[in-house]
Structure formats: structure tokens, C-alpha cells
XYZ file of C-alpha atoms in Angstrom:
181
model
C 81.365 325.530 229.449
C 83.766 322.662 227.898
C 84.199 318.935 229.031
C 88.009 318.654 229.371
C 89.354 314.766 229.657
C 92.307 315.083 232.005
C 94.808 311.959 231.585
C 96.942 311.229 234.162
C 98.266 308.278 236.961
C 95.817 306.156 238.276
C 98.918 304.680 241.403
C 98.462 304.530 244.600
C 102.139 305.122 245.600
C 102.705 308.601 244.344
C 103.916 311.865 246.018
C 101.685 314.065 247.430
C 102.648 317.099 245.148
C 101.582 314.573 241.958
C 98.193 314.476 243.516
C 98.448 318.312 244.826
C 98.571 319.223 241.710
C 95.504 317.392 240.519
C 93.639 318.087 243.141
C 94.289 321.763 242.060
C 93.404 320.574 238.022
C 90.307 319.677 239.242
C 89.125 322.374 241.834
C 90.233 324.809 238.925
C 88.364 323.099 235.804
C 85.396 323.360 238.141
C 85.716 327.047 239.054
C 85.707 327.636 235.551
C 82.731 325.917 235.430
C 84.090 322.884 233.533
C 82.511 319.144 233.259
C 85.967 316.920 234.194
C 86.177 313.761 232.322
C 88.204 311.352 233.837
C 89.398 307.690 233.725
C 86.749 306.516 235.983
C 89.064 305.469 238.994
C 88.840 306.623 242.080
C 92.697 306.022 242.829
C 96.196 308.327 242.968
C 96.217 311.220 240.625
C 92.703 310.034 238.840
C 90.677 309.962 242.323
C 92.774 313.705 243.265
C 91.308 315.013 239.952
C 88.128 314.326 240.608
C 87.618 314.689 244.117
C 88.851 318.154 243.616
C 86.629 319.243 240.808
C 83.661 317.685 242.947
C 85.121 319.823 246.532
C 85.119 322.949 244.098
C 81.309 322.000 242.948
C 82.248 320.291 239.693
C 80.082 318.013 237.314
C 82.469 314.845 236.770
C 81.897 311.895 233.795
C 84.053 308.551 234.755
C 84.584 306.243 231.258
C 86.447 302.900 232.795
C 86.047 299.455 231.653
C 84.021 296.573 233.671
C 87.387 295.022 233.767
C 88.473 297.917 236.502
C 85.520 298.233 238.218
C 85.785 294.913 239.233
C 88.988 295.545 240.801
C 86.853 297.958 242.718
C 88.171 301.220 241.585
C 85.843 302.321 240.172
C 84.707 306.492 241.018
C 81.387 305.841 242.222
C 80.880 308.883 243.479
C 81.111 310.437 239.197
C 77.907 312.485 238.016
C 77.770 310.027 235.433
C 79.801 306.877 235.063
C 80.112 304.881 232.198
C 81.532 301.511 232.130
C 82.971 300.623 228.774
C 84.252 296.808 227.596
C 87.656 297.455 226.957
C 90.517 300.032 227.171
C 90.176 300.863 223.517
C 86.063 301.760 224.319
C 87.091 303.799 226.896
C 89.726 306.071 224.926
C 87.082 306.452 222.445
C 84.298 306.818 224.366
C 86.565 309.554 226.251
C 87.356 311.439 222.999
C 83.656 311.223 221.903
C 82.433 312.805 225.309
C 85.077 316.002 225.673
C 86.088 319.046 223.360
C 89.332 319.583 224.959
C 91.995 317.140 226.127
C 94.323 318.392 229.335
C 97.737 315.325 230.356
C 98.864 315.575 233.852
C 102.156 313.453 234.721
C 101.312 309.731 234.648
C 102.686 306.733 232.781
C 101.980 304.123 230.451
C 98.273 304.716 230.093
C 98.313 308.050 230.263
C 100.862 308.266 227.809
C 98.295 305.593 225.683
C 95.569 308.215 226.389
C 97.519 311.072 224.993
C 99.051 309.262 221.879
C 95.358 308.027 221.404
C 94.079 311.559 221.446
C 97.238 313.135 219.610
C 97.404 310.619 216.394
C 94.147 311.335 215.491
C 93.987 315.116 215.957
C 97.587 314.322 213.231
C 94.657 312.895 211.567
C 92.112 315.381 211.406
C 89.808 313.173 213.244
C 89.336 315.165 215.460
C 90.682 319.605 216.226
C 89.274 319.633 220.118
C 92.822 321.341 221.180
C 95.142 319.246 223.402
C 97.358 320.423 226.375
C 100.569 318.773 228.169
C 101.357 320.301 231.627
C 105.057 319.759 231.697
C 105.519 320.473 235.475
C 108.676 320.502 237.472
C 110.060 319.210 233.724
C 108.550 315.716 234.130
C 107.450 315.204 230.555
C 111.412 316.760 229.237
C 113.092 313.741 227.943
C 110.051 312.793 226.261
C 109.581 316.159 224.513
C 113.298 316.096 223.921
C 112.722 312.888 222.438
C 109.871 314.294 220.130
C 112.120 316.882 219.333
C 114.406 314.539 217.304
C 111.508 312.681 215.465
C 110.503 315.731 214.171
C 114.182 316.918 213.491
C 114.466 313.717 211.750
C 110.936 314.360 209.946
C 109.638 311.448 211.677
C 106.875 313.846 213.234
C 105.455 317.115 210.739
C 105.954 320.175 212.762
C 102.427 320.354 212.527
C 101.643 317.802 213.477
C 104.270 318.117 216.960
C 102.510 321.599 217.473
C 99.168 320.410 218.107
C 100.313 319.819 221.174
C 100.669 322.506 223.418
C 103.038 322.329 226.633
C 102.574 324.374 229.444
C 104.427 324.631 232.987
C 101.059 325.154 235.431
C 97.602 324.724 235.764
C 96.413 328.631 235.079
C 98.909 328.475 232.109
C 96.815 324.702 230.482
C 93.867 326.227 231.365
C 94.492 329.876 229.019
C 95.814 327.097 226.451
C 92.557 325.091 226.930
C 89.994 327.883 226.681
C 91.856 329.780 223.835
C 91.023 327.186 221.870
C 87.893 325.975 222.744
C 84.910 327.817 220.362
């Protein structure tokens, strides 16, 4: 099965529905035999994803910079915890260790990771599937802006089409798995 990197929020002050979505995502990935690759944190949605995966018998790999380990937010229960020297090297290692990418609701960090993966795909540096879960229209304003970028020729339609957008976890996993070798 695949190593699926999940990008999502690490905030400790989220509504329970977002934590539930993250738990469901981790559990479903594990049930389907996938390894969950995460940002290596144990808080917020990131913690809920890995907890959900482990509760369903899944394997987790965390990738975290030393600065966040020092803040005591590392997922020490990971099957494998990889510590990097920077956020940039964290993203590179997450891309290298993953076969596919799944983005849940999140903030700047989530967007940074998603856009890094997406940009490298548009440059043909990888051909790994990328799926965005737009639960409850969370990403609708961003998606509208991306349509504007495409309409005004700042983003090629082929580049825009590299990111699959769905509304639910089952749809996301179906989309990811349909693009895996």
C-alpha cells in the first residue's frame, strides 16, 4: 500500500468537527492499509490523524523539525519519527517519503505544504497524486481564487487539474487510490 502524507491544522483550539474529520481520515487510511505520513506533531488535527490511524492499526511516520520537538509537540508515539533541521527540509523529506498527498482544512502551514507539493508537481518534479478535501466549503474562497488565476492565465489549466478537490474522506481515498500505481 501507499505512504499518504496528510497536511492539516495543528491548532489546539479547533472545533470538534475538524478533529473528527482528521480522526476519520487517519482511521480510513489505516483500514485501507496505507501508512500515514504527517508533520510529526501530536496536537490539533495532526494529532487526531495519527491517533485515528493508530487506533485502526495503522503505521505512522512523523517528520518534524527540531524546533518543534523542543516545544514538546512531537508525536513520540510515531512508528518512525524523523527529525529535521528546518521546516524546508521537513517538506522535502515529507515529499520524498510519500506516494500521495491529502490536504484537510488548515492554516498557513497546511497551505505552505500543499503549495510546495503542488508547485513541484507542476514543474514535473514528481507525479504523485494530490487531493484536497473541501469539507463544508472550507476551501471555497481559495478555489474561487485559483479559478481566477487560471482564467487570467497565471495558472495553466493543466497545473490546476493536478489537484483533485473532493468533499469527503471516502471520495478523497477513492481519488488517491485511483492514481496510485
